[in-house]
Amino acid sequence: GQNIDQPTEMTATEGAIVQINCTYQTSGFNGLFWYQQHAGEAPTFLSYNVLDGLEEKGRFSSFLSRSKGYSYLLLKELQMKDSASYLCAVLDSNYQLIWGAGTKLIIKP
Amino acid sequence: DVKVTQSSRYLVKRTGEKVFLECVQDMDHENMFWYRQDPGLGLRLIYFSYDVKMKEKGDIPEGYSVSREKKERFSLILESASTNQTSMYLCASTLKVGTFSEQYFGPGTRLTVT
């Protein structure tokens, strides 16, 4: 079966750095997405990786290793507004998105 | 600016009622999706549509049907609502499937069936 694993919840301190991991086992691979979802709101797109390596976008970076079935989202200089759930999703061989359950990130002052 | 709207943010219905959830996108996207989101389970695909009048079952289509009569509008129908359909329902659209194309989501409808 297809499976995506992420930690359920993480806690970090304002101003610090946090890394949210995602491992996947899917039927084929056509890219990996990260979305941010604030409580009660819709998910919004953060990043897309299809090749191995690190993609940096401001305070957020996303890394992919296809051979390991592994990705992480790195958030730097954490702000209180970064408190949200972070969803990992993989585009499989049929171009269907397989979603992880999400990681709830709690930022403390 | 990209926009996906859903007909209601909150809805309370009784068991056995027929429920209509509507989604409209203004981006001329070909593909539209209906998901439900439950704690600890992530997003689960109910139905999707690649074109007008076309529909495909997702992972959990039982108890649901859809309608896409116009490109911009995708409706989700609960024929006879049950308490296990209490959930957050999210509509999404994307330009085309097959290449990088992020999904744009509506604000969601939180449905409670009593």
Coordinates of N, CA and C in Angstrom, one line a residue:
Chain A
G1 N 0.8 -1.2 0.0 CA 0.0 0.0 0.0 C 0.9 1.2 0.0
Q2 N 0.2 2.4 -0.1 CA 0.9 3.6 -0.2 C 0.9 4.3 1.2
N3 N 2.0 4.8 1.6 CA 2.0 5.3 3.0 C 2.9 6.6 3.1
I4 N 2.5 7.5 3.8 CA 3.3 8.7 4.1 C 3.3 8.9 5.6
D5 N 4.5 9.0 6.2 CA 4.6 9.2 7.7 C 5.2 10.5 8.0
Q6 N 4.6 11.2 9.0 CA 5.1 12.4 9.5 C 4.9 12.4 11.0
P7 N 5.7 13.1 11.8 CA 5.4 13.2 13.2 C 4.0 13.9 13.4
T8 N 3.3 13.5 14.5 CA 2.0 14.1 14.7 C 2.1 15.5 15.2
E9 N 3.0 15.7 16.1 CA 3.1 17.1 16.7 C 4.6 17.4 17.1
M10 N 4.9 18.7 16.9 CA 6.3 19.1 17.3 C 6.1 20.5 18.0
T11 N 7.0 20.7 18.9 CA 7.1 22.0 19.6 C 8.4 22.7 19.4
A12 N 8.4 24.0 19.2 CA 9.7 24.7 19.0 C 9.5 26.1 19.6
T13 N 10.7 26.8 19.8 CA 10.7 28.1 20.4 C 10.8 29.2 19.3
E14 N 10.1 30.3 19.6 CA 10.2 31.4 18.7 C 11.7 31.8 18.4
G15 N 12.0 32.0 17.2 CA 13.4 32.4 16.8 C 14.3 31.2 16.5
A16 N 13.9 30.0 16.8 CA 14.7 28.8 16.6 C 14.5 28.2 15.2
I17 N 15.1 27.0 15.0 CA 15.0 26.3 13.8 C 14.3 25.0 14.1
V18 N 13.4 24.5 13.2 CA 12.8 23.2 13.3 C 12.8 22.5 12.0
Q19 N 12.9 21.2 12.1 CA 12.9 20.3 10.9 C 11.8 19.3 11.0
I20 N 10.9 19.3 10.0 CA 9.8 18.4 10.0 C 10.0 17.3 8.9
N21 N 10.1 16.1 9.4 CA 10.4 15.0 8.5 C 9.2 14.3 7.8
C22 N 9.4 13.8 6.7 CA 8.4 13.0 6.0 C 9.0 11.9 5.3
T23 N 8.5 10.7 5.5 CA 9.0 9.5 4.8 C 7.8 8.9 4.0
Y24 N 8.1 8.4 2.8 CA 7.0 7.9 2.0 C 7.3 6.6 1.3
Q25 N 6.3 5.8 1.1 CA 6.3 4.6 0.2 C 5.1 4.7 -0.7
T26 N 5.4 4.9 -1.9 CA 4.3 5.1 -2.9 C 4.5 4.4 -4.2
S27 N 3.5 4.2 -4.9 CA 3.5 3.6 -6.3 C 4.0 4.6 -7.2
G28 N 5.3 4.7 -7.4 CA 5.9 5.7 -8.3 C 6.0 7.0 -7.6
F29 N 6.7 7.9 -8.3 CA 7.0 9.2 -7.6 C 7.1 10.3 -8.7
N30 N 6.3 11.3 -8.6 CA 6.3 12.4 -9.5 C 6.4 13.8 -8.8
G31 N 6.9 13.7 -7.6 CA 7.1 15.0 -6.9 C 6.5 15.0 -5.5
L32 N 7.1 15.8 -4.7 CA 6.6 15.9 -3.3 C 6.3 17.4 -3.0
F33 N 5.1 17.5 -2.3 CA 4.6 18.9 -2.0 C 4.6 19.0 -0.4
W34 N 4.9 20.3 0.0 CA 4.6 20.7 1.4 C 3.5 21.8 1.3
Y35 N 2.6 21.6 2.2 CA 1.5 22.6 2.4 C 1.5 23.0 3.9
Q36 N 1.1 24.3 4.1 CA 0.8 24.8 5.4 C -0.7 25.0 5.6
Q37 N -1.1 24.6 6.8 CA -2.6 24.8 7.1 C -2.8 25.3 8.5
H38 N -3.2 26.6 8.6 CA -3.5 27.1 9.9 C -4.9 26.6 10.3
A39 N -5.1 26.5 11.6 CA -6.3 25.9 12.2 C -7.6 26.5 11.6
G40 N -8.4 25.7 11.1 CA -9.7 26.2 10.5 C -9.6 26.8 9.2
E41 N -8.4 26.7 8.6 CA -8.3 27.3 7.2 C -7.9 26.3 6.2
A42 N -7.8 26.7 4.9 CA -7.4 25.8 3.9 C -5.9 25.6 3.8
P43 N -5.5 24.5 3.3 CA -4.0 24.3 3.1 C -3.5 25.3 2.0
T44 N -2.3 25.8 2.2 CA -1.7 26.7 1.2 C -0.4 26.1 0.8
F45 N 0.0 26.2 -0.5 CA 1.2 25.6 -1.0 C 2.5 26.3 -0.5
L46 N 3.4 25.4 -0.1 CA 4.7 26.0 0.4 C 5.8 25.6 -0.6
S47 N 5.9 24.3 -1.0 CA 7.1 24.0 -1.8 C 6.8 22.7 -2.6
Y48 N 7.6 22.5 -3.7 CA 7.5 21.3 -4.5 C 8.9 20.8 -4.8
N49 N 9.2 19.5 -4.6 CA 10.5 19.0 -4.9 C 10.3 17.7 -5.8
V50 N 11.0 17.7 -6.9 CA 11.0 16.5 -7.8 C 12.4 15.9 -8.0
L51 N 13.4 16.7 -7.8 CA 14.8 16.3 -7.9 C 15.4 16.3 -6.5
D52 N 16.4 15.4 -6.3 CA 17.1 15.4 -5.0 C 17.8 16.7 -4.7
G53 N 17.8 17.0 -3.4 CA 18.5 18.3 -3.0 C 17.6 19.2 -2.2
L54 N 18.2 20.4 -2.0 CA 17.5 21.4 -1.1 C 17.0 22.5 -2.0
E55 N 15.7 22.9 -1.7 CA 15.1 24.1 -2.3 C 14.9 25.1 -1.2
E56 N 15.4 26.3 -1.4 CA 15.3 27.3 -0.4 C 14.4 28.4 -0.9
K57 N 13.5 28.8 0.1 CA 12.5 29.9 -0.3 C 12.3 30.7 1.0
G58 N 13.2 31.7 1.1 CA 13.1 32.6 2.3 C 13.4 31.8 3.6
R59 N 12.6 31.9 4.6 CA 12.9 31.2 5.8 C 12.6 29.7 5.7
F60 N 11.9 29.3 4.7 CA 11.6 27.9 4.5 C 12.5 27.2 3.5
S61 N 12.9 25.9 3.8 CA 13.6 25.1 2.8 C 13.0 23.7 2.8
S62 N 13.1 23.1 1.7 CA 12.6 21.7 1.6 C 13.7 20.8 0.9
F63 N 13.8 19.6 1.5 CA 14.9 18.7 1.0 C 14.2 17.4 0.6
L64 N 14.8 16.8 -0.5 CA 14.3 15.5 -1.0 C 15.5 14.6 -1.2
S65 N 15.3 13.3 -0.8 CA 16.1 12.2 -1.2 C 15.2 11.1 -1.7
R66 N 15.2 10.9 -3.0 CA 14.3 9.9 -3.6 C 14.7 8.5 -3.3
S67 N 16.0 8.3 -3.2 CA 16.5 6.9 -2.9 C 16.1 6.5 -1.5
K68 N 16.0 7.4 -0.6 CA 15.6 7.1 0.8 C 14.1 7.3 1.0
G69 N 13.4 7.8 0.1 CA 12.0 8.0 0.3 C 11.8 9.0 1.4
Y70 N 12.5 10.1 1.4 CA 12.6 11.0 2.6 C 12.6 12.5 2.1
S71 N 11.9 13.3 2.9 CA 11.9 14.7 2.7 C 11.9 15.4 4.1
Y72 N 12.4 16.6 4.1 CA 12.1 17.4 5.3 C 11.8 18.8 4.9
L73 N 11.1 19.5 5.8 CA 10.8 20.9 5.7 C 11.5 21.6 6.8
L74 N 12.4 22.6 6.5 CA 13.2 23.3 7.5 C 12.6 24.7 7.6
L75 N 12.3 25.1 8.8 CA 11.8 26.4 9.1 C 12.8 27.2 10.0
K76 N 13.3 28.3 9.5 CA 14.2 29.0 10.3 C 13.6 30.3 10.9
E77 N 14.3 30.8 11.9 CA 13.8 32.1 12.6 C 12.3 32.0 12.8
L78 N 11.9 31.0 13.6 CA 10.5 30.8 13.8 C 9.8 32.0 14.3
Q79 N 8.6 32.2 13.8 CA 7.7 33.2 14.3 C 6.4 32.6 14.8
M80 N 5.7 33.3 15.6 CA 4.5 32.7 16.2 C 3.5 32.4 15.1
K81 N 3.5 33.1 14.0 CA 2.5 32.9 12.9 C 2.8 31.5 12.2
D82 N 4.0 30.9 12.5 CA 4.3 29.7 11.9 C 3.6 28.5 12.6
S83 N 2.9 28.8 13.7 CA 2.1 27.7 14.3 C 1.0 27.3 13.4
A84 N 1.1 26.1 13.0 CA 0.2 25.5 12.0 C 0.4 24.1 11.8
S85 N -0.4 23.4 11.0 CA -0.1 22.0 10.6 C 0.7 22.1 9.2
Y86 N 1.6 21.2 9.1 CA 2.4 21.1 7.8 C 2.1 19.7 7.2
L87 N 1.6 19.8 6.0 CA 1.2 18.5 5.3 C 2.2 18.2 4.2
C88 N 2.6 16.9 4.2 CA 3.5 16.4 3.2 C 2.6 15.6 2.2
A89 N 2.8 15.7 0.9 CA 2.0 15.0 -0.1 C 2.9 14.6 -1.2
V90 N 2.7 13.3 -1.7 CA 3.4 12.8 -2.8 C 2.6 12.5 -4.0
L91 N 3.0 12.9 -5.2 CA 2.3 12.7 -6.5 C 2.8 11.3 -7.0
D92 N 1.9 10.4 -7.0 CA 2.3 9.0 -7.4 C 2.3 8.8 -8.9
S93 N 2.5 7.6 -9.3 CA 2.7 7.3 -10.7 C 1.4 7.6 -11.6
N94 N 0.3 7.7 -10.9 CA -1.0 8.0 -11.6 C -1.3 9.5 -11.5
Y95 N -0.3 10.2 -11.0 CA -0.5 11.7 -10.7 C -1.6 12.0 -9.7
Q96 N -1.8 11.1 -8.8 CA -2.7 11.3 -7.7 C -1.9 11.7 -6.5
L97 N -2.4 12.7 -5.7 CA -1.7 13.2 -4.5 C -2.0 12.2 -3.4
I98 N -1.0 11.7 -2.7 CA -1.2 10.9 -1.5 C -0.7 11.8 -0.3
W99 N -1.6 12.0 0.6 CA -1.4 12.9 1.7 C -0.9 12.3 3.0
G100 N 0.0 12.9 3.7 CA 0.3 12.5 5.1 C -0.8 13.1 6.0
A101 N -0.8 12.7 7.2 CA -1.8 13.1 8.2 C -1.4 14.5 8.7
G102 N -0.2 15.0 8.4 CA 0.1 16.4 8.9 C 0.9 16.4 10.2
T103 N 1.7 17.4 10.4 CA 2.4 17.6 11.6 C 2.0 19.0 12.2
K104 N 1.5 18.9 13.4 CA 1.1 20.1 14.1 C 2.3 20.8 14.8
L105 N 2.6 22.0 14.3 CA 3.8 22.6 14.9 C 3.3 23.7 15.9
I106 N 3.8 23.6 17.1 CA 3.4 24.6 18.2 C 4.7 25.4 18.5
I107 N 4.5 26.7 18.4 CA 5.6 27.6 18.6 C 5.4 28.3 20.0
K108 N 6.4 28.2 20.8 CA 6.3 28.8 22.2 C 7.2 30.1 22.2
P109 N 6.8 31.1 22.9 CA 7.6 32.3 23.0 C 8.9 32.1 23.8
Chain B
D1 N -6.2 37.3 -8.7 CA -5.8 36.4 -7.6 C -6.7 35.2 -7.7
V2 N -6.0 34.1 -7.5 CA -6.6 32.8 -7.5 C -7.7 32.6 -6.4
K3 N -8.8 32.1 -6.8 CA -9.9 32.0 -5.8 C -10.7 30.7 -6.0
V4 N -10.9 30.0 -4.9 CA -11.8 28.8 -4.8 C -12.7 29.1 -3.6
T5 N -14.0 29.1 -3.9 CA -15.0 29.4 -2.9 C -15.9 28.2 -2.7
Q6 N -16.4 28.0 -1.4 CA -17.3 27.0 -1.1 C -18.5 27.6 -0.5
S7 N -19.7 27.0 -0.7 CA -21.0 27.6 -0.5 C -21.2 27.9 1.0
S8 N -20.7 27.1 1.9 CA -20.9 27.3 3.3 C -19.6 27.0 4.1
R9 N -19.4 27.8 5.2 CA -18.3 27.4 6.1 C -18.7 26.4 7.1
Y10 N -19.9 26.5 7.6 CA -20.4 25.6 8.6 C -21.8 25.2 8.2
L11 N -22.1 23.9 8.4 CA -23.4 23.3 8.1 C -23.8 22.3 9.1
V12 N -25.0 22.3 9.5 CA -25.5 21.3 10.4 C -26.7 20.6 9.8
K13 N -26.7 19.3 9.6 CA -27.8 18.6 8.9 C -28.2 17.4 9.8
R14 N -29.4 16.9 9.5 CA -29.8 15.7 10.3 C -29.6 14.4 9.5
T15 N -29.5 13.4 10.2 CA -29.3 12.0 9.6 C -30.4 11.8 8.5
G16 N -30.0 11.4 7.4 CA -31.0 11.1 6.3 C -31.3 12.2 5.4
E17 N -30.8 13.4 5.7 CA -31.1 14.5 4.8 C -30.1 14.4 3.6
K18 N -30.6 15.0 2.5 CA -29.7 15.2 1.3 C -29.0 16.5 1.4
V19 N -27.6 16.4 1.2 CA -26.8 17.6 1.5 C -26.0 17.9 0.2
F20 N -26.0 19.2 -0.1 CA -25.3 19.7 -1.3 C -24.2 20.6 -0.8
L21 N -23.0 20.3 -1.3 CA -21.8 21.2 -1.0 C -21.4 21.7 -2.4
E22 N -21.2 23.0 -2.5 CA -20.8 23.6 -3.8 C -19.5 24.2 -3.8
C23 N -18.8 24.1 -4.9 CA -17.4 24.7 -5.0 C -17.3 25.4 -6.3
V24 N -16.8 26.6 -6.3 CA -16.6 27.4 -7.5 C -15.2 27.9 -7.6
Q25 N -14.6 27.8 -8.8 CA -13.2 28.3 -8.9 C -13.2 29.3 -10.1
D26 N -12.4 30.3 -10.0 CA -12.4 31.4 -11.1 C -11.1 31.4 -11.9
M27 N -10.4 30.3 -11.9 CA -9.1 30.2 -12.5 C -9.1 29.5 -13.8
D28 N -10.3 29.1 -14.3 CA -10.4 28.3 -15.5 C -9.6 27.0 -15.4
H29 N -9.6 26.4 -14.2 CA -8.8 25.1 -14.0 C -9.7 24.0 -14.6
E30 N -9.0 23.0 -15.1 CA -9.6 21.8 -15.7 C -10.0 20.8 -14.6
N31 N -9.2 20.7 -13.6 CA -9.3 19.7 -12.6 C -9.9 20.2 -11.3
M32 N -10.8 19.5 -10.7 CA -11.4 19.8 -9.4 C -11.5 18.6 -8.6
F33 N -11.4 18.8 -7.3 CA -11.3 17.7 -6.3 C -12.2 18.0 -5.1
W34 N -12.7 16.9 -4.5 CA -13.3 17.0 -3.2 C -12.6 16.0 -2.2
Y35 N -12.2 16.6 -1.1 CA -11.5 15.8 0.0 C -12.4 15.9 1.2
R36 N -12.2 15.0 2.1 CA -12.6 15.2 3.5 C -11.3 15.1 4.4
Q37 N -11.4 15.8 5.5 CA -10.2 15.9 6.4 C -10.7 15.6 7.8
D38 N -10.1 14.5 8.4 CA -10.4 14.1 9.7 C -9.2 14.1 10.5
P39 N -9.2 14.4 11.8 CA -8.0 14.4 12.7 C -7.3 13.1 12.6
G40 N -6.0 13.2 12.4 CA -5.1 12.0 12.4 C -5.2 11.2 11.1
L41 N -6.0 11.6 10.2 CA -6.1 10.8 8.9 C -5.6 11.5 7.7
G42 N -5.4 12.8 7.8 CA -5.0 13.5 6.6 C -6.1 13.7 5.6
L43 N -5.8 14.2 4.5 CA -6.8 14.5 3.4 C -7.1 13.2 2.7
R44 N -8.4 12.9 2.5 CA -8.7 11.7 1.7 C -9.6 12.1 0.6
L45 N -9.3 11.6 -0.6 CA -9.9 12.0 -1.8 C -11.3 11.3 -2.0
I46 N -12.3 12.0 -2.2 CA -13.7 11.5 -2.4 C -13.9 11.3 -3.9
Y47 N -13.9 12.3 -4.6 CA -14.1 12.3 -6.1 C -13.2 13.4 -6.7
F48 N -13.0 13.2 -8.0 CA -12.3 14.3 -8.7 C -12.9 14.3 -10.2
S49 N -12.6 15.4 -10.8 CA -13.1 15.6 -12.2 C -12.1 16.3 -13.1
Y50 N -11.9 15.7 -14.2 CA -10.9 16.2 -15.2 C -11.5 17.2 -16.2
D51 N -12.8 17.2 -16.3 CA -13.5 18.0 -17.3 C -15.0 18.0 -17.0
V52 N -15.6 18.9 -17.7 CA -17.1 19.0 -17.5 C -17.7 17.7 -17.8
K53 N -18.7 17.3 -16.9 CA -19.4 16.1 -17.0 C -18.6 14.8 -16.8
M54 N -17.3 15.0 -16.4 CA -16.5 13.8 -16.2 C -16.3 13.7 -14.7
K55 N -16.3 12.5 -14.2 CA -16.0 12.3 -12.7 C -15.3 11.0 -12.6
E56 N -14.4 10.9 -11.5 CA -13.7 9.7 -11.2 C -13.8 9.5 -9.7
K57 N -13.9 8.3 -9.3 CA -13.9 8.0 -7.9 C -12.5 8.1 -7.3
G58 N -12.5 8.6 -6.0 CA -11.3 8.7 -5.3 C -11.2 7.5 -4.4
D59 N -10.6 7.7 -3.2 CA -10.4 6.6 -2.3 C -11.6 6.2 -1.5
I60 N -12.5 7.2 -1.2 CA -13.6 6.9 -0.3 C -14.9 7.5 -0.9
P61 N -15.4 7.0 -2.1 CA -16.6 7.6 -2.7 C -17.9 7.1 -2.2
E62 N -17.9 6.1 -1.3 CA -19.2 5.5 -0.8 C -20.0 6.5 0.0
G63 N -21.2 6.6 -0.4 CA -22.1 7.6 0.3 C -22.1 9.0 -0.3
Y64 N -21.3 9.2 -1.4 CA -21.2 10.5 -2.0 C -21.4 10.4 -3.5
S65 N -21.9 11.5 -4.1 CA -21.9 11.6 -5.6 C -21.4 13.0 -5.9
V66 N -21.2 13.3 -7.2 CA -20.7 14.6 -7.6 C -21.4 15.0 -8.9
S67 N -21.3 16.3 -9.2 CA -21.8 16.8 -10.4 C -20.9 17.9 -10.9
R68 N -20.6 17.9 -12.2 CA -19.9 19.0 -12.8 C -20.5 19.3 -14.1
E69 N -21.4 20.3 -14.1 CA -22.1 20.7 -15.3 C -21.4 21.8 -16.0
K70 N -20.7 22.6 -15.2 CA -19.9 23.7 -15.8 C -18.5 23.6 -15.3
K71 N -17.6 24.2 -16.1 CA -16.2 24.0 -15.8 C -15.8 24.6 -14.4
E72 N -16.4 25.7 -14.0 CA -16.0 26.4 -12.8 C -16.7 25.8 -11.5
R73 N -17.6 24.9 -11.7 CA -18.4 24.5 -10.5 C -18.4 23.0 -10.3
F74 N -18.1 22.5 -9.1 CA -18.1 21.1 -8.8 C -18.8 20.9 -7.5
S75 N -19.9 20.1 -7.6 CA -20.8 19.9 -6.4 C -20.6 18.5 -5.8
L76 N -20.6 18.5 -4.5 CA -20.5 17.2 -3.8 C -21.9 17.0 -3.2
I77 N -22.4 15.8 -3.3 CA -23.8 15.5 -2.8 C -23.7 14.3 -1.9
L78 N -24.3 14.5 -0.7 CA -24.5 13.4 0.2 C -25.9 12.9 0.1
E79 N -26.2 11.8 -0.5 CA -27.5 11.4 -0.8 C -28.4 11.2 0.5
S80 N -27.8 10.6 1.5 CA -28.5 10.4 2.8 C -27.5 10.6 3.9
A81 N -27.4 11.7 4.4 CA -26.3 12.0 5.4 C -26.3 11.1 6.6
S82 N -25.2 10.7 7.0 CA -25.0 9.9 8.2 C -24.0 10.5 9.1
T83 N -24.1 10.1 10.4 CA -23.2 10.8 11.4 C -21.7 10.5 11.1
N84 N -21.4 9.4 10.4 CA -20.0 9.2 10.1 C -19.5 10.1 8.9
Q85 N -20.4 10.9 8.4 CA -19.9 11.9 7.4 C -19.7 13.3 8.0
T86 N -19.8 13.4 9.3 CA -19.4 14.6 10.0 C -17.9 14.8 9.8
S87 N -17.5 15.9 9.2 CA -16.1 16.1 8.8 C -15.9 17.5 8.2
M88 N -14.6 17.8 8.0 CA -14.3 19.0 7.2 C -14.2 18.6 5.7
Y89 N -14.9 19.3 4.8 CA -14.9 19.0 3.4 C -14.1 20.2 2.7
L90 N -13.1 19.7 1.9 CA -12.3 20.7 1.2 C -12.4 20.5 -0.3
C91 N -12.6 21.5 -1.0 CA -12.6 21.5 -2.5 C -11.3 22.1 -2.9
A92 N -10.7 21.5 -4.0 CA -9.5 22.0 -4.6 C -9.6 22.0 -6.1
S93 N -8.7 22.8 -6.7 CA -8.6 22.8 -8.2 C -7.2 22.9 -8.6
T94 N -6.9 22.5 -9.8 CA -5.5 22.6 -10.3 C -5.6 22.7 -11.8
L95 N -4.6 23.4 -12.4 CA -4.7 23.7 -13.8 C -4.7 22.4 -14.6
K96 N -3.7 21.5 -14.4 CA -3.7 20.3 -15.1 C -2.9 19.3 -14.4
V97 N -3.3 18.0 -14.5 CA -2.6 16.9 -13.8 C -1.5 16.4 -14.8
G98 N -0.4 15.9 -14.2 CA 0.6 15.3 -15.1 C 1.9 16.1 -15.0
T99 N 1.9 17.3 -14.5 CA 3.1 18.0 -14.3 C 3.0 18.8 -13.0
F100 N 4.0 19.5 -12.6 CA 3.9 20.3 -11.4 C 2.7 21.3 -11.5
S101 N 1.8 21.1 -10.7 CA 0.7 22.0 -10.7 C 0.0 22.0 -9.3
E102 N 0.3 23.0 -8.5 CA -0.2 23.0 -7.1 C -1.7 23.0 -7.1
Q103 N -2.3 22.5 -6.0 CA -3.7 22.5 -5.8 C -4.1 23.7 -5.0
Y104 N -5.1 24.4 -5.4 CA -5.6 25.6 -4.7 C -6.9 25.1 -4.0
F105 N -6.9 25.4 -2.7 CA -8.0 24.9 -1.9 C -9.0 26.1 -1.5
G106 N -10.3 25.6 -1.4 CA -11.3 26.5 -0.8 C -11.2 26.5 0.7
P107 N -11.9 27.4 1.4 CA -11.8 27.6 2.8 C -12.4 26.4 3.6
G108 N -13.1 25.5 3.0 CA -13.6 24.3 3.7 C -15.0 24.5 4.2
T109 N -15.7 23.4 4.3 CA -17.0 23.4 4.9 C -17.0 22.4 6.1
R110 N -17.3 22.9 7.3 CA -17.3 21.9 8.4 C -18.8 21.5 8.5
L111 N -19.0 20.2 8.2 CA -20.3 19.6 8.2 C -20.5 18.8 9.5
T112 N -21.6 19.0 10.2 CA -22.0 18.2 11.3 C -23.3 17.5 11.0
V113 N -23.4 16.2 11.1 CA -24.6 15.5 10.9 C -25.1 14.9 12.3
T114 N -26.3 15.3 12.7 CA -26.7 14.9 14.0 C -27.9 13.8 13.9

